[in-house]
PDB file of C-alpha atoms in Angstrom:
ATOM      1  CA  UNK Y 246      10.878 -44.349  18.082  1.00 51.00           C
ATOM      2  CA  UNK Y 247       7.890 -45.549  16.603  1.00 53.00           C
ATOM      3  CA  UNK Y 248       6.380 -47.087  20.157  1.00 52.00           C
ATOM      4  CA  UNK Y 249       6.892 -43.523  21.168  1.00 45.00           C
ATOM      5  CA  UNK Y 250       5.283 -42.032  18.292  1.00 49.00           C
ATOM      6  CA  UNK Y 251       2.055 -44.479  18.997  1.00 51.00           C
ATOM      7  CA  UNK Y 252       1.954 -43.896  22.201  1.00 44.00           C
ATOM      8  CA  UNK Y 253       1.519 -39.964  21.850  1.00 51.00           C
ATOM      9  CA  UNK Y 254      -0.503 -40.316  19.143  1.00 54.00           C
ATOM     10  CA  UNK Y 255      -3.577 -39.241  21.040  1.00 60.00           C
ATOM     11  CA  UNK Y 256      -1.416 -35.363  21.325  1.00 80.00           C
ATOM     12  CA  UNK Y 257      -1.589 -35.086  17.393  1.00 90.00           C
ATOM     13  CA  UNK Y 258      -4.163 -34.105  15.319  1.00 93.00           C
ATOM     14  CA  UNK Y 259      -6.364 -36.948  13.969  1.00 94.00           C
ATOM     15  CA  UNK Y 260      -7.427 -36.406  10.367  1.00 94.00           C
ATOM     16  CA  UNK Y 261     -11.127 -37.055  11.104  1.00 93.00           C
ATOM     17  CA  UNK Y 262     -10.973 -33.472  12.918  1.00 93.00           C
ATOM     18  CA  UNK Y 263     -10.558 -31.838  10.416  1.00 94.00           C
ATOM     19  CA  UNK Y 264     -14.019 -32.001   8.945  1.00 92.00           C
ATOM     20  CA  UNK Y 265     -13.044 -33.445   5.253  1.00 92.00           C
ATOM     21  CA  UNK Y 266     -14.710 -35.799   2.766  1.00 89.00           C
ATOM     22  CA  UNK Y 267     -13.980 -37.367  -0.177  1.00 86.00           C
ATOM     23  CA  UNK Y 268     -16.945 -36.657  -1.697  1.00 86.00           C
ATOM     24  CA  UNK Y 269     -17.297 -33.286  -2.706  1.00 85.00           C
ATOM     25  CA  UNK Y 270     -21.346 -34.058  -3.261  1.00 82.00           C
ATOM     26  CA  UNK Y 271     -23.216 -36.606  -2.308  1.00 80.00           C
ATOM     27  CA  UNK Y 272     -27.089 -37.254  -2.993  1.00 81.00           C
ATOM     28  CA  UNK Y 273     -26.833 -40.874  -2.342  1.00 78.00           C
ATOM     29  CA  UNK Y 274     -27.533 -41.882  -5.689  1.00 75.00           C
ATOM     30  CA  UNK Y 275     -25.090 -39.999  -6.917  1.00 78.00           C
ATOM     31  CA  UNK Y 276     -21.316 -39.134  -5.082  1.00 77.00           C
ATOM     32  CA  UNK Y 277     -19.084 -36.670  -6.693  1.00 82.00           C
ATOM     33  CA  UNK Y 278     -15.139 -37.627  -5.880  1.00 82.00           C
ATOM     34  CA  UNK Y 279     -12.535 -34.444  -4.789  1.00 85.00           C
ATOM     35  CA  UNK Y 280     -10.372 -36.149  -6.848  1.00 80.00           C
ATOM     36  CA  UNK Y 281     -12.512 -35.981 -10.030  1.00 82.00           C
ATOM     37  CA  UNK Y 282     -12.761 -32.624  -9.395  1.00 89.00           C
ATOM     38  CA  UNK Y 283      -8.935 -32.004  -9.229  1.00 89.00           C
ATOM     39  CA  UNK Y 284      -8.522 -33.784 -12.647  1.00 84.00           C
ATOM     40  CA  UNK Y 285     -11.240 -31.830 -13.970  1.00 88.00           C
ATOM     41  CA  UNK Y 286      -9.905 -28.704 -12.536  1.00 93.00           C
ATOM     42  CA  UNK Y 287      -6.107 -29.064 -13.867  1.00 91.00           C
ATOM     43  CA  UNK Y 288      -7.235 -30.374 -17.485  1.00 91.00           C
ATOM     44  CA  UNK Y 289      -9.373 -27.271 -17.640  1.00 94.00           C
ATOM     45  CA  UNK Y 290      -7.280 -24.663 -16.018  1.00 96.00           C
ATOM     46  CA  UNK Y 291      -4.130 -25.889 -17.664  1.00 94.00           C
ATOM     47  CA  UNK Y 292      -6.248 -25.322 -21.035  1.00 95.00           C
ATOM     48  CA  UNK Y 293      -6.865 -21.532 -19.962  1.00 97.00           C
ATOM     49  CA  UNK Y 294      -3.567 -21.022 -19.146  1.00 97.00           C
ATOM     50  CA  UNK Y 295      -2.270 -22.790 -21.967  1.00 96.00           C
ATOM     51  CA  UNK Y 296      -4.375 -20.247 -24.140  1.00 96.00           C
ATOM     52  CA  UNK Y 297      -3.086 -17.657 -22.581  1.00 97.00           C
ATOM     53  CA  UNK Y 298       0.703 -18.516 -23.189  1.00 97.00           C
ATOM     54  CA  UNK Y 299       0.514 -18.974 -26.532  1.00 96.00           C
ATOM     55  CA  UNK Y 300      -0.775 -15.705 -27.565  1.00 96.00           C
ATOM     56  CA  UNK Y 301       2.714 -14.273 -26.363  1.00 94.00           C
ATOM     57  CA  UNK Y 302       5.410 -13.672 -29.352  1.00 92.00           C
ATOM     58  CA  UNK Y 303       7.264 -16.702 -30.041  1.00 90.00           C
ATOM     59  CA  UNK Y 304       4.398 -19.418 -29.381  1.00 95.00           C
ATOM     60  CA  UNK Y 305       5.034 -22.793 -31.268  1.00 95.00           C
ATOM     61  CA  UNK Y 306       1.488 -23.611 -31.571  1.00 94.00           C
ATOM     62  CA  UNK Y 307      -1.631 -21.962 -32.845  1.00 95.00           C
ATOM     63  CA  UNK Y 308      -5.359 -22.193 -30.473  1.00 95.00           C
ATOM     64  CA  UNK Y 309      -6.487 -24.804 -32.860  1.00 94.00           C
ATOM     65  CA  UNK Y 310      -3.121 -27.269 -31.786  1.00 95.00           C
ATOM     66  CA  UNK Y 311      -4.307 -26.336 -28.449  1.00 95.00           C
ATOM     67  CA  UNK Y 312      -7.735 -27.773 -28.906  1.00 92.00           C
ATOM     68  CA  UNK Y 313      -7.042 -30.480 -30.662  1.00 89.00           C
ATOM     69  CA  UNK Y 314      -4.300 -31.552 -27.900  1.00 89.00           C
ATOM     70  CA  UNK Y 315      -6.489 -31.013 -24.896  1.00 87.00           C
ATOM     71  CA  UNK Y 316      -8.854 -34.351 -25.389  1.00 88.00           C
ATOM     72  CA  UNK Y 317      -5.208 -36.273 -26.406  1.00 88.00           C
ATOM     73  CA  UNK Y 318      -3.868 -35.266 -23.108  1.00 86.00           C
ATOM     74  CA  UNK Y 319      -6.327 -36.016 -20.951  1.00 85.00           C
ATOM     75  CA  UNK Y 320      -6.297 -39.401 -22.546  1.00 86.00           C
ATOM     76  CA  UNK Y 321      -2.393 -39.713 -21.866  1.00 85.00           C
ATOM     77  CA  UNK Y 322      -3.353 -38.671 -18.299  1.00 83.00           C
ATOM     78  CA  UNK Y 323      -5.975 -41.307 -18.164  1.00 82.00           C
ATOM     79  CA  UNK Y 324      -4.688 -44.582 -19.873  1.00 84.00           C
ATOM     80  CA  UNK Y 325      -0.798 -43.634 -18.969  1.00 82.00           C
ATOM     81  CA  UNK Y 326      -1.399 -42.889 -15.057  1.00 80.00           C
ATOM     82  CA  UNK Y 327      -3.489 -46.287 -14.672  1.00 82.00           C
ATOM     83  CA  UNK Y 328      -1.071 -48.258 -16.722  1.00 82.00           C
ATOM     84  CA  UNK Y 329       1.997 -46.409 -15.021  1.00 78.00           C
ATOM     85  CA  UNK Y 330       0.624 -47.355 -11.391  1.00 78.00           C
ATOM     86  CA  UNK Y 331      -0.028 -51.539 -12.764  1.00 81.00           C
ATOM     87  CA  UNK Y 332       3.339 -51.970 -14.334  1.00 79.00           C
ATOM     88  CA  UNK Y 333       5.343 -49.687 -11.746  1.00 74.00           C
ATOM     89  CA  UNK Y 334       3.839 -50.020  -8.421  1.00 77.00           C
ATOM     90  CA  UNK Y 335       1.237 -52.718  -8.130  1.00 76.00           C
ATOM     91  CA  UNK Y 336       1.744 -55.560 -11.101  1.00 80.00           C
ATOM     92  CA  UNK Y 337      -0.255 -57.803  -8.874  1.00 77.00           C
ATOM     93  CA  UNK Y 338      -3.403 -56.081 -10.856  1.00 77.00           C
ATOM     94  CA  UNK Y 339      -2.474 -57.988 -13.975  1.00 73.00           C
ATOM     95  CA  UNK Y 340      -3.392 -61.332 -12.934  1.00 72.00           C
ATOM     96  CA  UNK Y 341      -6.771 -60.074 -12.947  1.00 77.00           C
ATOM     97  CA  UNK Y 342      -6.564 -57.576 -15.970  1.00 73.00           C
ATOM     98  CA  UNK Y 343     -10.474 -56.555 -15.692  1.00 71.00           C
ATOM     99  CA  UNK Y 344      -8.862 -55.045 -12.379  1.00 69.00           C
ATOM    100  CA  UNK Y 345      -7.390 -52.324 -14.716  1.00 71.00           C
ATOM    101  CA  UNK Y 346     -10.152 -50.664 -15.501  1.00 68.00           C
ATOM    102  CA  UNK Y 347     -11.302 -50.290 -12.172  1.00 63.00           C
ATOM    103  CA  UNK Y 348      -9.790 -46.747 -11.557  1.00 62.00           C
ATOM    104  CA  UNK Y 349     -12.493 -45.994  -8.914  1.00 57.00           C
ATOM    105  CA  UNK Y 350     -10.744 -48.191  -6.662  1.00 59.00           C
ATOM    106  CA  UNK Y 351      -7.645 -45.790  -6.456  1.00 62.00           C
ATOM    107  CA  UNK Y 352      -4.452 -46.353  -8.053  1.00 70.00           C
ATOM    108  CA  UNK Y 353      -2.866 -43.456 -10.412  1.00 72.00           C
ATOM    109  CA  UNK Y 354       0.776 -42.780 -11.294  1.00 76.00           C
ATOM    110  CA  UNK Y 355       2.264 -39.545 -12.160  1.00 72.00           C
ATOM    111  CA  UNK Y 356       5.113 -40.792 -13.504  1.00 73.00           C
ATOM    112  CA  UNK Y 357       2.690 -42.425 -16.195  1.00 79.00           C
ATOM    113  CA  UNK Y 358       0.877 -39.781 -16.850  1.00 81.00           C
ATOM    114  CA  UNK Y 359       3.474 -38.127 -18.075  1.00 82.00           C
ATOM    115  CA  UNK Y 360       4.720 -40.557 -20.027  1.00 86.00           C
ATOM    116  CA  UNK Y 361       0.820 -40.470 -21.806  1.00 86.00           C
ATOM    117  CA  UNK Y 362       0.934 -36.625 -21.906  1.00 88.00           C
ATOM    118  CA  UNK Y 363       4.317 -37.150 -23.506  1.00 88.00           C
ATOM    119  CA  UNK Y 364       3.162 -39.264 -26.024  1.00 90.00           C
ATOM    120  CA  UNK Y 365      -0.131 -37.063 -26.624  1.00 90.00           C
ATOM    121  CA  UNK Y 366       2.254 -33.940 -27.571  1.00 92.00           C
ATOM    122  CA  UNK Y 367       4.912 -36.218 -29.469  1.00 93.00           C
ATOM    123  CA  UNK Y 368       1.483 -37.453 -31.728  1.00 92.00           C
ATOM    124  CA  UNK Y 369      -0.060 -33.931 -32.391  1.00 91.00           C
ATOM    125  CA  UNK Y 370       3.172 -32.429 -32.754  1.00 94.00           C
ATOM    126  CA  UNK Y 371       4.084 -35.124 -35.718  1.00 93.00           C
ATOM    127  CA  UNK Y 372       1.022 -35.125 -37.407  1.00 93.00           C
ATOM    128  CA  UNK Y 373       1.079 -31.024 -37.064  1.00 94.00           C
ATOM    129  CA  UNK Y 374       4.577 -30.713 -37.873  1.00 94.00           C
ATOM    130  CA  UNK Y 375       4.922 -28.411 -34.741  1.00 95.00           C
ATOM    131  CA  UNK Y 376       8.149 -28.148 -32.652  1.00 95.00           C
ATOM    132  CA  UNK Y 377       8.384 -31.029 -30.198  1.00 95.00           C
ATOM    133  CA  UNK Y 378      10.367 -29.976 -27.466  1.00 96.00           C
ATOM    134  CA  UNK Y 379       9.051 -26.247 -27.257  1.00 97.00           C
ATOM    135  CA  UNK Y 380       5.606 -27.249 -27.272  1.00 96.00           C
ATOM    136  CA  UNK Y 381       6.841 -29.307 -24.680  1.00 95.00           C
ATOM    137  CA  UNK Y 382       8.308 -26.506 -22.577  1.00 97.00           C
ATOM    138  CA  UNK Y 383       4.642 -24.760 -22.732  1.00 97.00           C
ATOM    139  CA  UNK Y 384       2.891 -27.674 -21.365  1.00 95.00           C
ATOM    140  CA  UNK Y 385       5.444 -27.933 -19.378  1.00 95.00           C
ATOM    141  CA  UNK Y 386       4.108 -24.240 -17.668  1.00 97.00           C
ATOM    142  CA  UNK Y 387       0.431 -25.987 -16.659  1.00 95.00           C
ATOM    143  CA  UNK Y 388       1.488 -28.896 -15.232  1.00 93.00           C
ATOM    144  CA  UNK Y 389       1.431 -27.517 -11.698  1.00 95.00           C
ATOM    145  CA  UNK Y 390      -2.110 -27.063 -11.720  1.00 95.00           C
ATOM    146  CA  UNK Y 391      -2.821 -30.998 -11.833  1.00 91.00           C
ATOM    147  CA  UNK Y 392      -0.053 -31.463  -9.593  1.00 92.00           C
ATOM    148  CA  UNK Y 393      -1.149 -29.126  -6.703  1.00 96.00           C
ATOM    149  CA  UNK Y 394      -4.918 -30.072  -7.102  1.00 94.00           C
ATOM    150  CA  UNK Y 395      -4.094 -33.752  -7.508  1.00 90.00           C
ATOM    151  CA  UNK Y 396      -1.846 -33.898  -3.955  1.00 93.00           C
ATOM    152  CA  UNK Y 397      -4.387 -31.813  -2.580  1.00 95.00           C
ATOM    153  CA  UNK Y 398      -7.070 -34.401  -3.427  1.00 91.00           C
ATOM    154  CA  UNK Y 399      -5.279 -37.238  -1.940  1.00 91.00           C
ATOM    155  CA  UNK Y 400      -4.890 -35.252   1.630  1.00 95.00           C
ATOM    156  CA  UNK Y 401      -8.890 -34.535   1.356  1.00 94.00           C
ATOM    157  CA  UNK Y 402      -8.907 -38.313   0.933  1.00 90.00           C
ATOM    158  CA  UNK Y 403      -6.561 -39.410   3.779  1.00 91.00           C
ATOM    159  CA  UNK Y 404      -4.436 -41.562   1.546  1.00 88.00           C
ATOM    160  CA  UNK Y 405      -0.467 -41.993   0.603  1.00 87.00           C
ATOM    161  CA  UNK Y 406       0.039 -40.195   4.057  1.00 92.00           C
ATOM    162  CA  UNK Y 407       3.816 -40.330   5.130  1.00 95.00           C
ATOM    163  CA  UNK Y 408       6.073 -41.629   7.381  1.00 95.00           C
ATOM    164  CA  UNK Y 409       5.372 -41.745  11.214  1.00 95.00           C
ATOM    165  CA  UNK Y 410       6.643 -38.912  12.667  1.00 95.00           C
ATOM    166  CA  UNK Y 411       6.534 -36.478  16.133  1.00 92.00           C
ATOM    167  CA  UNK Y 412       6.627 -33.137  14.507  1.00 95.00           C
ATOM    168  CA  UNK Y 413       3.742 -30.363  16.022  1.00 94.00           C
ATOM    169  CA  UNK Y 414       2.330 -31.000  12.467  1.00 95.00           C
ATOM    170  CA  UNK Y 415       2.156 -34.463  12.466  1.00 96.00           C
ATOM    171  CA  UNK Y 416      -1.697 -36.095  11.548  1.00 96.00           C
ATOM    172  CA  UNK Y 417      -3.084 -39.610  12.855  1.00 96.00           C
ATOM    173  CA  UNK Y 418      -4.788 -40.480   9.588  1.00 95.00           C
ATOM    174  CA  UNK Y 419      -7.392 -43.198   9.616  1.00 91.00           C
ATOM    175  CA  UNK Y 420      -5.916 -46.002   7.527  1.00 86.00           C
ATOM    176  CA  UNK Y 421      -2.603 -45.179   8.522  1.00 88.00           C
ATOM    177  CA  UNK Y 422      -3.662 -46.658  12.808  1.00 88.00           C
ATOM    178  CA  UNK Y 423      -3.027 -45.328  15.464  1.00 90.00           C
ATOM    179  CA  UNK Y 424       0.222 -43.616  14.220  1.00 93.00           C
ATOM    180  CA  UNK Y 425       1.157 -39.599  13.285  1.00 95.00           C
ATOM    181  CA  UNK Y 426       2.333 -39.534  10.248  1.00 96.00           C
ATOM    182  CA  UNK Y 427       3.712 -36.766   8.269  1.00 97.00           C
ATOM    183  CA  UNK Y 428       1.260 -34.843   6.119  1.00 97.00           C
ATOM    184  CA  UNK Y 429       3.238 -35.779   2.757  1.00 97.00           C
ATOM    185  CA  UNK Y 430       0.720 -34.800   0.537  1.00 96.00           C
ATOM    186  CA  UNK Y 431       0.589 -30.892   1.420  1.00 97.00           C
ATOM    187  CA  UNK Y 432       4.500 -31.257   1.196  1.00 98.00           C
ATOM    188  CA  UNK Y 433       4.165 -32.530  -2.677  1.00 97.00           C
ATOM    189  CA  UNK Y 434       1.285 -29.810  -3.641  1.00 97.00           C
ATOM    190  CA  UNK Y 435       3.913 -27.395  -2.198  1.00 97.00           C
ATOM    191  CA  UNK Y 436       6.782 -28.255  -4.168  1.00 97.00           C
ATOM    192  CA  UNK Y 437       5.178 -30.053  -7.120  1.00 95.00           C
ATOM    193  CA  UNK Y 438       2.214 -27.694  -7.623  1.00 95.00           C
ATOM    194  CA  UNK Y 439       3.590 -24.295  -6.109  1.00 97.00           C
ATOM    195  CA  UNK Y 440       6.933 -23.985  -6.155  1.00 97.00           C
ATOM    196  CA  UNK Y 441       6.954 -25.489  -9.421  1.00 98.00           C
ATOM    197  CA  UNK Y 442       4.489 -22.928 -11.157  1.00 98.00           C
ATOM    198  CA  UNK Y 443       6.446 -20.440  -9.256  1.00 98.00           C
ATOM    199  CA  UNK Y 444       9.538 -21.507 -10.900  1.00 98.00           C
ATOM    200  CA  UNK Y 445       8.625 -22.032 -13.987  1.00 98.00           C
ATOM    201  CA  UNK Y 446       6.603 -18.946 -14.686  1.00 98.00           C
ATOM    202  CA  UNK Y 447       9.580 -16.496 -13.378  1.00 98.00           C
ATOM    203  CA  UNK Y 448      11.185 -17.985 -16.264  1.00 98.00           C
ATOM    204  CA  UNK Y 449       8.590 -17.861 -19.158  1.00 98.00           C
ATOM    205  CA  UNK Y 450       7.409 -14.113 -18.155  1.00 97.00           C
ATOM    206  CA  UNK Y 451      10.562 -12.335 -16.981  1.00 96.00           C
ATOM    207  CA  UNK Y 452      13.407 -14.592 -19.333  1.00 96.00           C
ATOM    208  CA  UNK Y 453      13.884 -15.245 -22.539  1.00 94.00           C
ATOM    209  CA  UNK Y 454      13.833 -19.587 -21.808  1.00 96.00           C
ATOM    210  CA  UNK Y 455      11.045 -19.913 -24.193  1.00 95.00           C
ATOM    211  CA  UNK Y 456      13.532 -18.978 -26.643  1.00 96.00           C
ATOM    212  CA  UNK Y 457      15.226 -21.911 -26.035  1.00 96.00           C
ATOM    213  CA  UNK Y 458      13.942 -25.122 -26.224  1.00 97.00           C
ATOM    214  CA  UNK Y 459      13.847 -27.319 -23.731  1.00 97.00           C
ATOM    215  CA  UNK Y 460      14.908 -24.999 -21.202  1.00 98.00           C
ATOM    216  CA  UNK Y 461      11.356 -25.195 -19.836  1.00 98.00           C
ATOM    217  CA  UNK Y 462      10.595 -28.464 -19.936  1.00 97.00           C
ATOM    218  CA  UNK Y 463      14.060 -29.413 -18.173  1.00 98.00           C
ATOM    219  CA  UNK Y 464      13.901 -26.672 -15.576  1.00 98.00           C
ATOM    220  CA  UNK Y 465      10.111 -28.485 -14.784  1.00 97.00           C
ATOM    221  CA  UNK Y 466      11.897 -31.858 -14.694  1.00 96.00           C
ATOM    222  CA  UNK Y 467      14.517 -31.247 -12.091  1.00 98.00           C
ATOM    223  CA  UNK Y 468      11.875 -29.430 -10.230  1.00 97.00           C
ATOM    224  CA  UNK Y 469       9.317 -31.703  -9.863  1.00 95.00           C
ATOM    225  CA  UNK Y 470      12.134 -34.623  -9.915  1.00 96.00           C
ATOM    226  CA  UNK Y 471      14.057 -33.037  -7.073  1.00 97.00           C
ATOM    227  CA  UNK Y 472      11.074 -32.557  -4.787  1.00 97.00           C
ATOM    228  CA  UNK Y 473       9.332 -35.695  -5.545  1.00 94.00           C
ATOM    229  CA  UNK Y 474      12.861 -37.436  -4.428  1.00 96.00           C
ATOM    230  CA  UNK Y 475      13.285 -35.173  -1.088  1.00 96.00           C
ATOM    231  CA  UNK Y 476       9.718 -36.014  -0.177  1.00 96.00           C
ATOM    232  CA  UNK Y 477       9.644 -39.703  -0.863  1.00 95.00           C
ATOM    233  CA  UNK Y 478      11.748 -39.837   2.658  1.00 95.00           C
ATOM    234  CA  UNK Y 479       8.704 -38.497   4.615  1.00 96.00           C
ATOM    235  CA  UNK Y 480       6.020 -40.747   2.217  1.00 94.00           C
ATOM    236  CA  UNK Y 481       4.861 -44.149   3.206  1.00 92.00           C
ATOM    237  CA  UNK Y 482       6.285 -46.405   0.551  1.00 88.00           C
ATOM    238  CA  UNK Y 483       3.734 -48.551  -0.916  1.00 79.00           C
ATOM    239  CA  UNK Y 484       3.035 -51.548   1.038  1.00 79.00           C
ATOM    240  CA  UNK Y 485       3.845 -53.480  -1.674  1.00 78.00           C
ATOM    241  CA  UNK Y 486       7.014 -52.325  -2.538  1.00 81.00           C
ATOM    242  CA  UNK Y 487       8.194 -51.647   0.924  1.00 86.00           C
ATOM    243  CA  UNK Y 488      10.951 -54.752   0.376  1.00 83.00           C
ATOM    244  CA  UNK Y 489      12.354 -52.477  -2.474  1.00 88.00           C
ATOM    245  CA  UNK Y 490      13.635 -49.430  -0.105  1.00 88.00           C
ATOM    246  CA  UNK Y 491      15.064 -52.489   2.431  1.00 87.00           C
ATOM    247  CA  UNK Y 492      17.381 -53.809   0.101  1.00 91.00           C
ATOM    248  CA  UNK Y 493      18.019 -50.363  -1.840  1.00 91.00           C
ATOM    249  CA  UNK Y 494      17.299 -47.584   0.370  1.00 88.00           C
ATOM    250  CA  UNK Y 495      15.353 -45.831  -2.583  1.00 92.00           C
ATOM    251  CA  UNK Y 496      11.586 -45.969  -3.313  1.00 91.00           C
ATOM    252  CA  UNK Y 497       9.880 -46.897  -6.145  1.00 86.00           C
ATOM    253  CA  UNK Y 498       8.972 -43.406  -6.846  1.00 87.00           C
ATOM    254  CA  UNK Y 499      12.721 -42.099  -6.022  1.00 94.00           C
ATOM    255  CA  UNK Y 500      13.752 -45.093  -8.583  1.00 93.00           C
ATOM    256  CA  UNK Y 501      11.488 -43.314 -11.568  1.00 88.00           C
ATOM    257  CA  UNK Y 502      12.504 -39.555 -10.425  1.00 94.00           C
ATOM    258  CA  UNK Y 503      15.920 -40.164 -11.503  1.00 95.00           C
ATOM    259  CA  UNK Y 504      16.041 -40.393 -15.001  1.00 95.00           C
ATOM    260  CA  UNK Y 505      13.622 -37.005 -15.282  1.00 94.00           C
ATOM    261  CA  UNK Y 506      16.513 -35.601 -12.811  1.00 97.00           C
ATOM    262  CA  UNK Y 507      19.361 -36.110 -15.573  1.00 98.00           C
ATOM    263  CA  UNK Y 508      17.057 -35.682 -18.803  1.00 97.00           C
ATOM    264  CA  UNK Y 509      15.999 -32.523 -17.097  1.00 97.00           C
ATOM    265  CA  UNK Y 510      19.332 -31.384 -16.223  1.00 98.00           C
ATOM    266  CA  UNK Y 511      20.584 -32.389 -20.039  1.00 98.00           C
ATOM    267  CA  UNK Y 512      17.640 -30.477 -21.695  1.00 98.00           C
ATOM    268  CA  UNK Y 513      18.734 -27.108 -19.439  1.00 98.00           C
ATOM    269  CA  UNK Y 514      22.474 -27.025 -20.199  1.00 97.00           C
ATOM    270  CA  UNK Y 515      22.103 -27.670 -23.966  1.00 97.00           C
ATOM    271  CA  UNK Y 516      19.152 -25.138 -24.084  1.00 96.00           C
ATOM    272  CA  UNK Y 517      21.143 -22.394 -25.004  1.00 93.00           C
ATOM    273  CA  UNK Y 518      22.619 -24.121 -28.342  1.00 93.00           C
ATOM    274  CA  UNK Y 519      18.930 -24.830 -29.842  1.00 93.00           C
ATOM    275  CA  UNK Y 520      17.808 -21.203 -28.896  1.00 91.00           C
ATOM    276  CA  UNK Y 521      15.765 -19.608 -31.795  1.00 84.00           C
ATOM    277  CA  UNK Y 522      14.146 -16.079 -32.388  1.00 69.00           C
ATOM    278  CA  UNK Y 523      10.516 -14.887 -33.156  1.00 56.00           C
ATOM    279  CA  UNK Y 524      11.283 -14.996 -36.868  1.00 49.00           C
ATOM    280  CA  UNK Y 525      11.541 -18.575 -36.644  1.00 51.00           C
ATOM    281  CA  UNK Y 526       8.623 -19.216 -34.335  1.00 49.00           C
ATOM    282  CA  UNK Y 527       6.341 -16.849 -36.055  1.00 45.00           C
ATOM    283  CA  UNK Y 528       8.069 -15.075 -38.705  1.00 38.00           C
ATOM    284  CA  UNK Y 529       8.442 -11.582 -37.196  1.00 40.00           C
ATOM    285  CA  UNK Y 530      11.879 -10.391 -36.698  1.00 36.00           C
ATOM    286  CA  UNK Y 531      14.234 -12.112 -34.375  1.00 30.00           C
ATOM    287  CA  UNK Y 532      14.999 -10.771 -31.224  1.00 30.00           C
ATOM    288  CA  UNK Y 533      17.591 -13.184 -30.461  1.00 27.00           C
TER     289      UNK Y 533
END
């Protein structure tokens, strides 16, 4: 299959056709990354909308927790999605641990970015004596706009392309030879960043899930859990952990999507027990 695949590759498109840079601006001097730009673009989007939820009855947080949590965040993202990506994907890093702080040189996990974002929340939420889990389930509504921007961002740079493949959509990326490969990355952004904001704000503007905590936050774990899982069997695994899916038949990343599968599918069928009413979020009569 794949000695067919190479050999047609000259019928697919090649990425280098399609006109796109990394660099978003570049003086020479000075180069300004896509991918900056998409982290800069969630954090401060995700703020907006963030804002915007919370001044809907029931909101578990004031504009001042918002503020306060936005530089905490982006610090989870930060430390949590370099740290995720040495101790889950490439541990190699840590025989040179300088190499950890070189996050120009690629090398982010979203898995461990949650788990900073996670722990952001958890601290602001303790030292404000705010609800946990439902601010949880309102951060849980922005996290589509990092995920759709990020997995953009990593098609504009030609990197964790997928699995070789014949489809009429297939792309023959440059570090990936002389192979088509499946375009993985628009396949994440559309589950991860769309469908998931789709999803998730059905249920926050036309239901009464933010009512119920954890609903939310579970309903955005078994989304982003579920498509991460179906889409790790058209994504390259990482060269490095490529003996993993030999001897289990799961990736890495299909490994670390399971537990957010079943913590996201606990959170949803207990929502209903924890559900509260707008007295007890802001002291207005219930509607529950």
């Amino acid at each position: 299959m794949i000695d067919i695949i190479l050999a047609s590759a000259v019928e697919f498109t090649r990425f280098e056709e399609l006109g796109l840079s990394p660099n978003a601006l570049d003086l020479g001097f000075f180069q300004l990354k896509w991918y900056s730009l998409a982290y800069l673009a969630g954090i401060i989007i995700g703020y907006w909308y963030l804002s915007k939820l919370i001044r809907e009855p029931g909101a578990p947080l004031a504009q001042r927790h918002v503020d306060d949590m936005i530089f905490w965040a982006t610090m989870g993202i930060i430390l949590g999605g370099r740290l995720g990506y040495v101790f889950f994907y490439n541990p190699s890093i840590l025989e040179n641990p300088v190499d950890i702080f070189k996050v120009w040189q690629g090398g982010m996990s979203l898995h461990g970015g949650t788990l900073g974002v996670v722990l952001a929340i958890w601290w602001i939420s303790r030292k404000e004596k705010l609800s946990f889990l439902r601010v949880c389930d309102y951060v849980a509504c922005v996290i589509p706009f990092g995920l759709l921007f990020g997995r953009m961002a990593n098609f504009v740079n030609g990197e964790l392309w997928g699995r070789a493949t014949d489809v009429p959509w297939a792309i023959v990326f440059p570090m990936g030879g002389e192979v088509a490969r499946h375009p993985s990355q628009l396949y994440e952004a559309g589950l991860e960043g769309l469908l998931y904001f789709i999803i998730l704000s059905l249920l926050f503007w036309k239901t009464d899930a933010r009512y119920q905590p954890g609903k939310l936050v579970g309903t955005g774990l078994l989304v982003y859990g579920f498509s991460r899982f179906i889409v790790e069997y058209f994504r390259e695994p990482d060269q490095q952990l490529t003996w993993l899916v030999e001897q289990t038949g799961f990736s890495m990343g299909q490994f670390l999507t399971m537990p957010m599968i079943l913590l996201g599918a606990w959170l949803v069928f207990t929502a209903k027990k924890r559900q509260v009413g707008t007295k007890q979020a802001t002291g207005e009569e219930s509607v529950a």
